[in-house]
Tab-separated table of C-alpha atoms and ligand atoms in Angstrom:
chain	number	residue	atom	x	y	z
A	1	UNK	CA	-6.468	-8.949	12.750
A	2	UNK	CA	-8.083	-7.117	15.314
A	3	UNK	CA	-9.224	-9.539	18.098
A	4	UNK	CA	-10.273	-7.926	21.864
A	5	UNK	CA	-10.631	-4.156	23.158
A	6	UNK	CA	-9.400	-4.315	26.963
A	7	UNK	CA	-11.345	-1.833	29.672
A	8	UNK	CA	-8.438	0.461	28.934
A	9	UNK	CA	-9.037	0.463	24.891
A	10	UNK	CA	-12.960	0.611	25.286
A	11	UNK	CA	-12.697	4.024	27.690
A	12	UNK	CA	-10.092	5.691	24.787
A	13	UNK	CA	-12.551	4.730	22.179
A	14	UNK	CA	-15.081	6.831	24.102
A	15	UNK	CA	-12.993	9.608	25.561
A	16	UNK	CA	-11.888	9.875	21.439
A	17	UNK	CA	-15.401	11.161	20.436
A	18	UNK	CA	-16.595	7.663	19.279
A	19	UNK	CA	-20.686	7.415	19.990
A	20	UNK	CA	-21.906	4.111	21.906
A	21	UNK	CA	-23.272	3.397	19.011
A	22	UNK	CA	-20.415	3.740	16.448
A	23	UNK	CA	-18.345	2.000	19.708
A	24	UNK	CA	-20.467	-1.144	19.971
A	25	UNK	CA	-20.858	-1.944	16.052
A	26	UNK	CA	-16.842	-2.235	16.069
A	27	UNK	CA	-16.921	-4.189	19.819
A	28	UNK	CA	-19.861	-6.721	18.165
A	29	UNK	CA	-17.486	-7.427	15.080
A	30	UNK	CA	-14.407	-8.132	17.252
A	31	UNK	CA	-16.692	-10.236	19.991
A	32	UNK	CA	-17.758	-12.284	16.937
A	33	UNK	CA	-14.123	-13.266	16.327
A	34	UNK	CA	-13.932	-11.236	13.197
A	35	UNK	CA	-11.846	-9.303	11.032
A	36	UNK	CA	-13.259	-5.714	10.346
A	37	UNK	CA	-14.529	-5.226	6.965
A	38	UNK	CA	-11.482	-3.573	5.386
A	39	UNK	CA	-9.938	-4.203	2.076
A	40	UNK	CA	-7.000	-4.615	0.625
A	41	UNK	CA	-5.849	-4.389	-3.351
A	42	UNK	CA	-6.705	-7.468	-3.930
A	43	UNK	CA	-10.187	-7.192	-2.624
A	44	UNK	CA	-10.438	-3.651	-4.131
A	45	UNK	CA	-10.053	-5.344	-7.254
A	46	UNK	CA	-12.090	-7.913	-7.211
A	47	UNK	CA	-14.885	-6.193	-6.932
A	48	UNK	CA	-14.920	-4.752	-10.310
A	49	UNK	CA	-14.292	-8.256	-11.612
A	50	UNK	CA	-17.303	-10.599	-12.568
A	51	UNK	CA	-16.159	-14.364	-12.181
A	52	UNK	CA	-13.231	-16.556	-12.365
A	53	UNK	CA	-10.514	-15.596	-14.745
A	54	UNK	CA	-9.609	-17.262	-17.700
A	55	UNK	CA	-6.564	-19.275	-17.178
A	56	UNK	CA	-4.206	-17.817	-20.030
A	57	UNK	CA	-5.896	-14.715	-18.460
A	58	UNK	CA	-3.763	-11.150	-18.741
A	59	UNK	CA	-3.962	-10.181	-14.634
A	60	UNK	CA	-2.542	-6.846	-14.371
A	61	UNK	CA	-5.379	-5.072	-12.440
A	62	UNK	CA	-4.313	-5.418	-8.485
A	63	UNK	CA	-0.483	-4.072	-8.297
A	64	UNK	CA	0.689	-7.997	-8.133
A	65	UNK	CA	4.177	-8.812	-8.936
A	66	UNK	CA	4.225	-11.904	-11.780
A	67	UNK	CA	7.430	-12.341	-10.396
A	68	UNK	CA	6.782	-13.858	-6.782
A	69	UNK	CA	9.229	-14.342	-4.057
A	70	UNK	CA	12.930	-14.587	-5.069
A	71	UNK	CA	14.797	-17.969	-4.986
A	72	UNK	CA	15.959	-17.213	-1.644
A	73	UNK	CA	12.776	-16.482	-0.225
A	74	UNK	CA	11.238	-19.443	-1.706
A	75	UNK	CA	13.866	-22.013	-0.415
A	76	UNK	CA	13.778	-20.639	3.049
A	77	UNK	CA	10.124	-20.731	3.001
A	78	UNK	CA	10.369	-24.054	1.708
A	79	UNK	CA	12.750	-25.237	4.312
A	80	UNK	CA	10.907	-23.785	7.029
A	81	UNK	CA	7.692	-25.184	6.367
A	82	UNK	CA	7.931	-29.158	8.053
A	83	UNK	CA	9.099	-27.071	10.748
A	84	UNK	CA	5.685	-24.808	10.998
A	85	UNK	CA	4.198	-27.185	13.549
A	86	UNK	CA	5.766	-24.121	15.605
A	87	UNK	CA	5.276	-20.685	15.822
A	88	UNK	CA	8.892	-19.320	15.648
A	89	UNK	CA	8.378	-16.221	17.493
A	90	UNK	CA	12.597	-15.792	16.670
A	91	UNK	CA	11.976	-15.735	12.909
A	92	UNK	CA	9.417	-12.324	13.812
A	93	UNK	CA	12.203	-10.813	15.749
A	94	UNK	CA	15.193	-11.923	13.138
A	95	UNK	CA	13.564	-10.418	10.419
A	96	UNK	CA	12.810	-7.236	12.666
A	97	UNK	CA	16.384	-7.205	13.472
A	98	UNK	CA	17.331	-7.034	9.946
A	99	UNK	CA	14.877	-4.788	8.901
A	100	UNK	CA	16.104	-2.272	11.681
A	101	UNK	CA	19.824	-2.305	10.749
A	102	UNK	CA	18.892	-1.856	6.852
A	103	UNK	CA	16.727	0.962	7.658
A	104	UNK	CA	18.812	2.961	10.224
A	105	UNK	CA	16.419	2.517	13.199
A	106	UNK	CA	16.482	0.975	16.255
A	107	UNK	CA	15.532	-2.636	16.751
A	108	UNK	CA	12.191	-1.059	19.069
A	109	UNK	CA	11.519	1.223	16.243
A	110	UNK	CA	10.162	-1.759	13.833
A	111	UNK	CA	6.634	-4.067	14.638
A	112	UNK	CA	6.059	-6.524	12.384
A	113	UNK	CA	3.168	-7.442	10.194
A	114	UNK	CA	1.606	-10.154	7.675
A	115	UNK	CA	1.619	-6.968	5.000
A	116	UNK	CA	1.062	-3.773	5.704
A	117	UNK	CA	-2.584	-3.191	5.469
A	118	UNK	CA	-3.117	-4.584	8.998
A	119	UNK	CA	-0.589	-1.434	9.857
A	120	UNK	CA	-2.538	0.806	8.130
A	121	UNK	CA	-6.076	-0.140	9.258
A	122	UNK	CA	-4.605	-0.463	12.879
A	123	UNK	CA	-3.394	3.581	12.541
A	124	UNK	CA	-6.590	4.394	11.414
A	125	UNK	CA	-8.365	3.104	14.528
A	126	UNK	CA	-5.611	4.580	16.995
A	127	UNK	CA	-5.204	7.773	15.332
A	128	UNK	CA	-8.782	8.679	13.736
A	129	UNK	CA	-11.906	8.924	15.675
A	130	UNK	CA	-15.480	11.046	14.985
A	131	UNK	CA	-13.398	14.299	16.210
A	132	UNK	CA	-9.716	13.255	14.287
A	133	UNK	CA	-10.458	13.026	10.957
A	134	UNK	CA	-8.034	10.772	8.187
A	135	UNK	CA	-6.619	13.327	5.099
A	136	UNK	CA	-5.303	11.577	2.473
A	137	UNK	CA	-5.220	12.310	-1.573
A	138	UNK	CA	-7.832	11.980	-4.320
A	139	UNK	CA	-7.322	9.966	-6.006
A	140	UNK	CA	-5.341	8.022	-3.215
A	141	UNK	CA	-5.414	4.470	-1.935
A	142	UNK	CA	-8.540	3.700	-0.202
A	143	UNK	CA	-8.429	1.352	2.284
A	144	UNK	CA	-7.307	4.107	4.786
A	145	UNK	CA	-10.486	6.123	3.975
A	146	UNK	CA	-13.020	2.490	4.325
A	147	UNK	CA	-11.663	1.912	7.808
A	148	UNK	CA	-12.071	5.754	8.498
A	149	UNK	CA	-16.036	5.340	7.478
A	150	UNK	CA	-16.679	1.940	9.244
A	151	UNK	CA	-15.529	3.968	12.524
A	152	UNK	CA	-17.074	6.768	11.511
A	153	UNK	CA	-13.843	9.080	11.182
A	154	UNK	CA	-14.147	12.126	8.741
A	155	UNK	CA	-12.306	11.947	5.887
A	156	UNK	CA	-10.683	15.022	3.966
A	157	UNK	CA	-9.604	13.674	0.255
A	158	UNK	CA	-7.295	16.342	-1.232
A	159	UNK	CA	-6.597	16.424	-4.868
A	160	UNK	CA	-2.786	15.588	-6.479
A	161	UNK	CA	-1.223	19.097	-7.435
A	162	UNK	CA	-1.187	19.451	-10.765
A	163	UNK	CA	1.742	17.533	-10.995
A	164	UNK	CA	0.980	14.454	-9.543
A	165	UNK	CA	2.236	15.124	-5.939
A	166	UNK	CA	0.649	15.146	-2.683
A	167	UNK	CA	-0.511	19.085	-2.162
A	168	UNK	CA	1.338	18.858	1.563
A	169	UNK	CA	-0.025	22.452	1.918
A	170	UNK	CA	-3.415	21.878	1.336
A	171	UNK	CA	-3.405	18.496	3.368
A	172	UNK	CA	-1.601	20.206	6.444
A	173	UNK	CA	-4.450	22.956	5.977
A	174	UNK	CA	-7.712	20.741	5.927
A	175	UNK	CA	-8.067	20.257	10.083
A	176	UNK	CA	-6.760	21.718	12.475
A	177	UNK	CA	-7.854	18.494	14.502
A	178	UNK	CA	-6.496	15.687	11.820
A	179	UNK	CA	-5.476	12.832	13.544
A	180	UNK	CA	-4.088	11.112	10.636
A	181	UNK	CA	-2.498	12.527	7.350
A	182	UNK	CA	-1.704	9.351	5.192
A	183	UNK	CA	0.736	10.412	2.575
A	184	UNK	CA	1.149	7.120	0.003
A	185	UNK	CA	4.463	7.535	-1.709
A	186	UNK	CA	4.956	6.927	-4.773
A	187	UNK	CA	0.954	7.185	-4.997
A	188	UNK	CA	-1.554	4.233	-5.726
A	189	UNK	CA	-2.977	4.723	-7.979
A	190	UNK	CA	-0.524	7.066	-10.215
A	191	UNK	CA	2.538	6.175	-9.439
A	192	UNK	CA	3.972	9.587	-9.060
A	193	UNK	CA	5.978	10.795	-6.279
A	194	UNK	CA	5.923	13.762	-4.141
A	195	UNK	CA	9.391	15.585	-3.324
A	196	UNK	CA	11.328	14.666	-0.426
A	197	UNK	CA	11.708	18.660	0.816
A	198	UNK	CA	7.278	18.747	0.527
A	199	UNK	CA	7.648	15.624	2.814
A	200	UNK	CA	9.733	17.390	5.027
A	201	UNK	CA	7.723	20.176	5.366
A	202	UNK	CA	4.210	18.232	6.228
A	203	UNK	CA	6.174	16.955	8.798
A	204	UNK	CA	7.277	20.241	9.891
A	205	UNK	CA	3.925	22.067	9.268
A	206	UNK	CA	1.083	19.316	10.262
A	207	UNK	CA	-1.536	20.223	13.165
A	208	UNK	CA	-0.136	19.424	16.452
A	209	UNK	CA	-0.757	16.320	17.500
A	210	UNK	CA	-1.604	14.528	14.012
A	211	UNK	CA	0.875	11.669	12.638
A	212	UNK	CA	2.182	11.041	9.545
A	213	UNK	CA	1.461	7.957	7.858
A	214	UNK	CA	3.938	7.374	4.730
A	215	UNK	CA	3.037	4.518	2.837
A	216	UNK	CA	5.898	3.461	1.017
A	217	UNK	CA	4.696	0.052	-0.619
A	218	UNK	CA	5.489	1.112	-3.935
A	219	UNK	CA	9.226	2.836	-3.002
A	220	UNK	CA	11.826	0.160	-3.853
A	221	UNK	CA	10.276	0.721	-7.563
A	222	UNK	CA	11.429	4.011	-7.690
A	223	UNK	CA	14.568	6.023	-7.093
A	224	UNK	CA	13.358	8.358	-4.209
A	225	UNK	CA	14.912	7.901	-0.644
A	226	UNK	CA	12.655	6.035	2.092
A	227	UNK	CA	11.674	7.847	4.418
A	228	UNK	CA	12.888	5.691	7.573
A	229	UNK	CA	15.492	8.401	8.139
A	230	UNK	CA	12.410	10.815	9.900
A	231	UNK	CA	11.367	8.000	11.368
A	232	UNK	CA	15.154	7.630	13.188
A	233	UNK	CA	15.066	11.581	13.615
A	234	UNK	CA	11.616	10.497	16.555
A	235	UNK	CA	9.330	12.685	14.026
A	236	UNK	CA	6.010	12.128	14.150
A	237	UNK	CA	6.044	9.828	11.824
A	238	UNK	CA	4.719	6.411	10.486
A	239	UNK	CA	6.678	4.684	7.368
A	240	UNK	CA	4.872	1.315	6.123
A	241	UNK	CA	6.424	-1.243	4.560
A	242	UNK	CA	5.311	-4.201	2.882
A	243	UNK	CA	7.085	-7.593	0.887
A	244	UNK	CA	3.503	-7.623	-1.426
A	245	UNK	CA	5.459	-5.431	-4.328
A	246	UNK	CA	8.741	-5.302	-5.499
A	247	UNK	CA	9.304	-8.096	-3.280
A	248	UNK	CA	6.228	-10.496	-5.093
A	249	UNK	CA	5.201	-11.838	-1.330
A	250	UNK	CA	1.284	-10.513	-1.936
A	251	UNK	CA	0.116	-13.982	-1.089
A	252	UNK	CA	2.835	-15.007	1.359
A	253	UNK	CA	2.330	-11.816	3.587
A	254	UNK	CA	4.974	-9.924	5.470
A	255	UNK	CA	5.382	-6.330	6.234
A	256	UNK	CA	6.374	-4.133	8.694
A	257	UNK	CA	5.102	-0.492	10.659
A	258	UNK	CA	8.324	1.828	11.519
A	259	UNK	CA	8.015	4.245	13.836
A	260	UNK	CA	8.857	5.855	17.546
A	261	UNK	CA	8.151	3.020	19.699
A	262	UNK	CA	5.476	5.324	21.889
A	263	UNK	CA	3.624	5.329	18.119
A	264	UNK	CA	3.976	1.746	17.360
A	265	UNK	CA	2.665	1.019	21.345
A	266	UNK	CA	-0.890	2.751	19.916
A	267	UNK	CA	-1.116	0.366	16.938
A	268	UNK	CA	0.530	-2.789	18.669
A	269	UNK	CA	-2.833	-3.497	21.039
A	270	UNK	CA	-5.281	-3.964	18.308
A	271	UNK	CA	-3.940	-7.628	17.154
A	272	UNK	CA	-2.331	-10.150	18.767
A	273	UNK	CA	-0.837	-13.454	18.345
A	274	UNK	CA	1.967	-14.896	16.048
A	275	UNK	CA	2.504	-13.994	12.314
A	276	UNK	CA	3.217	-16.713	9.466
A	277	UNK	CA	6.625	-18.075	9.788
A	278	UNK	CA	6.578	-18.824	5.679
A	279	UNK	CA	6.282	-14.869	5.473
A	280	UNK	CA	8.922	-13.537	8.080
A	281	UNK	CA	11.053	-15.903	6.400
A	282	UNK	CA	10.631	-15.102	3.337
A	283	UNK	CA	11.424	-11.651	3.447
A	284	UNK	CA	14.158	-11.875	5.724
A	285	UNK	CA	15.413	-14.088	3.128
A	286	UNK	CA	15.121	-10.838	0.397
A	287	UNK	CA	16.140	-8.512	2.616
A	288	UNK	CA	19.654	-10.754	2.554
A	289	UNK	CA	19.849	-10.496	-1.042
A	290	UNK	CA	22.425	-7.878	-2.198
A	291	UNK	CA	20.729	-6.828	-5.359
A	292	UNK	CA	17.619	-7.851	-5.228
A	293	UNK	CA	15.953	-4.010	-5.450
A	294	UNK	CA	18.327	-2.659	-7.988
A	295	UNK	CA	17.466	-5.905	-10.330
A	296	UNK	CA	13.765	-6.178	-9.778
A	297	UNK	CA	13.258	-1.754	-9.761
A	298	UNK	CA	15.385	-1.419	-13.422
A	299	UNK	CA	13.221	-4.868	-14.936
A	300	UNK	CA	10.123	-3.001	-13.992
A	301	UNK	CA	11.326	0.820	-15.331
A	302	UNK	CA	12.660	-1.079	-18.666
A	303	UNK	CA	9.133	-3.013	-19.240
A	304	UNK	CA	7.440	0.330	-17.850
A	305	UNK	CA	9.400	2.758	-20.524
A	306	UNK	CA	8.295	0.085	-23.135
A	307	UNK	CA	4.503	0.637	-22.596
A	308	UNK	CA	4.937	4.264	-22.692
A	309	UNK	CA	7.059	4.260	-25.633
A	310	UNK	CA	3.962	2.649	-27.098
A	311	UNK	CA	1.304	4.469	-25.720
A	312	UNK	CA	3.238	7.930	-27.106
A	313	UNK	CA	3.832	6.485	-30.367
A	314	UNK	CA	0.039	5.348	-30.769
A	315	UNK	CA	-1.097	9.024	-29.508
A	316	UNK	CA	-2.513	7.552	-25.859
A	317	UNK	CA	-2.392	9.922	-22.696
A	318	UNK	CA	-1.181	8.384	-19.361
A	319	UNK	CA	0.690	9.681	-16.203
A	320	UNK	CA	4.102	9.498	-16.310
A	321	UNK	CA	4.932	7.086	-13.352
A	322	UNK	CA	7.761	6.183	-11.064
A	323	UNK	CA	6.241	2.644	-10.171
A	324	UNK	CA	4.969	-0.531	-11.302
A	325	UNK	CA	1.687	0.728	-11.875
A	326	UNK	CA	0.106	3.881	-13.937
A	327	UNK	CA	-2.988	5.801	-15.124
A	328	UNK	CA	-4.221	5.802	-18.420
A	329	UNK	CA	-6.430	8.014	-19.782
A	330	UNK	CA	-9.332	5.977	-21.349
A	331	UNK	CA	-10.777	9.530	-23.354
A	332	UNK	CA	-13.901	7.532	-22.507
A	333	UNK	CA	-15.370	6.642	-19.017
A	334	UNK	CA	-12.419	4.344	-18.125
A	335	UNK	CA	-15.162	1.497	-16.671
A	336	UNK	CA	-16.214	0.736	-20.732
A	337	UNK	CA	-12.382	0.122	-21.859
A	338	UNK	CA	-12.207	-2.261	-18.583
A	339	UNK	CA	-14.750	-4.029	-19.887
A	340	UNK	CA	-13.379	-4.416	-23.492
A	341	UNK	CA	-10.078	-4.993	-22.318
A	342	UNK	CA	-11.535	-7.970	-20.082
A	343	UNK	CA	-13.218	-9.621	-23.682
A	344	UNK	CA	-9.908	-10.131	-25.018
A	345	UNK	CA	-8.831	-11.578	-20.999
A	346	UNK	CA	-6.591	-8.882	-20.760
A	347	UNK	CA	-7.739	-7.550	-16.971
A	348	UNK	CA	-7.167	-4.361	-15.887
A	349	UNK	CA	-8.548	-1.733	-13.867
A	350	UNK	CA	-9.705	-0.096	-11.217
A	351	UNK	CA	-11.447	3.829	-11.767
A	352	UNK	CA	-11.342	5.794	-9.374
A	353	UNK	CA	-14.127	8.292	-9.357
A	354	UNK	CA	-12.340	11.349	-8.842
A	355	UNK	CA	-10.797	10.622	-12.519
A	356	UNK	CA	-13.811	8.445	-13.928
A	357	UNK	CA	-11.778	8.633	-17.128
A	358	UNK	CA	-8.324	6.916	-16.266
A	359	UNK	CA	-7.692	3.138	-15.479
A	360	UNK	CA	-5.132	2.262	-13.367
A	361	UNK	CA	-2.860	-0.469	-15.547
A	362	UNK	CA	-0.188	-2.819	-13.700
A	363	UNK	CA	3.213	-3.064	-15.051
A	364	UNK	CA	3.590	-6.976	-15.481
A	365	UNK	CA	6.098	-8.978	-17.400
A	366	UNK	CA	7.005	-8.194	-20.887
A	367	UNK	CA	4.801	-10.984	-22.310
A	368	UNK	CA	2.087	-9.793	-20.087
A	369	UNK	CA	2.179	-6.384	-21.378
A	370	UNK	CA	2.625	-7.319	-25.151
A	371	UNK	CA	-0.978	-9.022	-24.806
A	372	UNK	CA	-2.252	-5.877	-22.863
A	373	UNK	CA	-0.747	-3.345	-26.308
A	374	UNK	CA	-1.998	-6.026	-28.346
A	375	UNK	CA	-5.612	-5.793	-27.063
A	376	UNK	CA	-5.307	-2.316	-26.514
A	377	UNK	CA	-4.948	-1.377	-30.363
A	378	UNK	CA	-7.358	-3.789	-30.903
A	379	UNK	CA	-10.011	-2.356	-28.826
A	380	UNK	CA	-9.540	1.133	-30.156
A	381	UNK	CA	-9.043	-0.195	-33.996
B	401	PLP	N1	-0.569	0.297	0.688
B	401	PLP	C1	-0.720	0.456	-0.615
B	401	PLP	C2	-0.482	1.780	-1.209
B	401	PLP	C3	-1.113	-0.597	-1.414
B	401	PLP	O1	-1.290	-0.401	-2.731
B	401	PLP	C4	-1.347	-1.838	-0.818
B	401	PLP	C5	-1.773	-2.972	-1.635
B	401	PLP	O2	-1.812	-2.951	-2.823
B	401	PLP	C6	-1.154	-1.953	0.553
B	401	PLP	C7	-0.773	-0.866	1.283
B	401	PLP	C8	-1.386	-3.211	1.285
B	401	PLP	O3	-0.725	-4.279	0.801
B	401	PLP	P1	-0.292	-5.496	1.697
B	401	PLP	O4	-1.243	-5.644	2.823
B	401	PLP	O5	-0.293	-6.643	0.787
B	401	PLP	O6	1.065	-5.127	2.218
């Protein structure tokens, strides 16, 4: 949450490029107490959805894992709860600890967060402005791109290659004077991944002065390495993670920005105040669990491979993907088989409208996603 600007904040905002007037719409919102408009994929989702859900309701439209917390998690956050009458700061800085050592960085190198959109708005505010524009991929997660407009930031959407991967060159090409370049690996909404060595060179290549934002929330599904290792190497680089995903924490909230501690000092000024102890609990409880990833990533390729199986045997087109979500091509505009799908309370969705003809479909239990081939026939019976 974004709560005050100091003296100091309010003259960067200005010497940035931001107008008075684009300045003092985002000062009213944070004098009113407010969070700023952003969204997250929850939000995004509900917005295509009309009313409550059905309760025996097929919910695979918002990148949610049916799973939840592991046992571990839940017992600590159990335990810790008749104790929440405090704020805990040490379980923040345990799970921080942890986090570093598993990742290779050093303890200053992690800030942590109730999930990481808060991360990802906050770089958006400290690295974007009117004159440093966001680039990011089409189609690509959006909530980047909504802060960028509230603040008035340009915002240079670059389409996937044509195999699904970020097109580094193109995105290291689009402004000389990019402040951010948010790379979102494996990619909401297709789940595909972009090679390590492109990675490597957009760090190598990028404008002066621009940071790399690599959003990994969707990594522990696949087999690609994290990118924490730049991060340790003092690049200029930003890795996100969050607990919503493989980790099923969406609701309970925990997450984490990783990065050069002179990078994290930009974000760190535009919240304050103590994060939920249920959530820093929880996922320090994961992170303690040996095998947690391995189990939880091959569950979600098996039921994954499943669907596609399907989908090839029935003759339906999707993107191969490399998380627990995917795109499937709808041969229709995709917004009319949402709409079907949701009459037999199987929900699904969103569109993006740089591919008005693909869905993106969440991976959810096995049960979940017999009902969602079930319906699916049906609908195109
Ligand atoms: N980044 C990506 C790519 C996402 O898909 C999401 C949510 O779905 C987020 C960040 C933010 O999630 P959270 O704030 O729950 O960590």
């Amino acid at each position: 949450m974004i709560t005050r600007l100091t003296d100091e904040q309010k003259a960067d905002f200005l010497k940035r490029g931001f107008t008075r007037r684009a300045f003092s719409k985002i000062s009213s919102v944070l004098a009113a107490g407010a969070t700023l408009p952003f969204y997250n994929e929850a939000a995004l989702a509900q917005l295509s959805m009309i009313g409550p859900l059905p309760p025996d309701a097929v919910k695979i439209n918002a990148n949610e894992n049916p799973l939840g917390p592991c046992p571990e998690a839940a017992q600590a956050i159990y335990n810790v709860i008749q104790k929440g009458g405090r704020y805990w700061y040490e379980e923040t800085f345990n799970f921080a600890r942890t986090l570093a050592e598993q990742e290779g960085v050093k303890p200053d190198y992690v800030l942590p967060f109730a999930g990481s959109s808060d991360p990802l708005h906050r770089a958006v505010l400290a690295f974007t402005s009117p004159s440093k524009s966001l680039v990011m991929a089409d189609p690509g997660y959006e909530a980047g791109s909504r802060a960028a407009d509230f603040i008035g930031s340009k915002v240079h959407k670059i389409p996937l290659r044509k195999d699904y991967a970020h097109d580094v060159k193109a995105m290291a090409e689009a402004d000389p004077d990019a402040g951010l370049i948010y790379v979102c690996n494996p990619n909401n909404p297709t789940g595909t991944l972009t090679p390590r060595s492109d990675l490597e060179w957009l760090v190598a290549n990028k404008p002066k002065g621009a940071v790399v934002l690599i959003d990994e929330a969707y990594i522990h599904f696949s087999e690609a390495p994290y990118c924490t290792d730049l991060v340790a190497a003092d690049k200029d680089v930003i890795v996100l993670r969050t607990f919503s995903k493989l980790y099923g924490m969406a609701g309970l909230r925990a997450g984490a920005a990783i990065a050069r501690p002179d990078l994290l000092a930009k974000i760190r000024p535009y919240g304050a105040g103590a994060l939920p102890v249920t959530g820093m609990v929880g996922a320090h409880a994961s992170l303690k669990v040996k095998n947690l990833v391995a189990e939880r990533r091959k569950l979600n390729r098996q039921i994954r491979s499943e669907v596609f199986e399907f989908l090839e045997k029935h003759n339906f087109s999707y993107v191969p993907s490399e998380s627990n979500c995917f795109m499937l091509d709808a041969k229709r505009p995709a917004a009319e088989l949402i709409k079907l799908m949701a009459q037999e309370k199987v929900f699904i969705g969103r569109v993006w409208p740089a591919w008005p003809q693909h869905t993106r479909i969440t991976v959810g239990t096995a049960e979940e996603m017999e009902k969602f081939k079930r319906a699916l026939l049906k609908v195109y019976a």
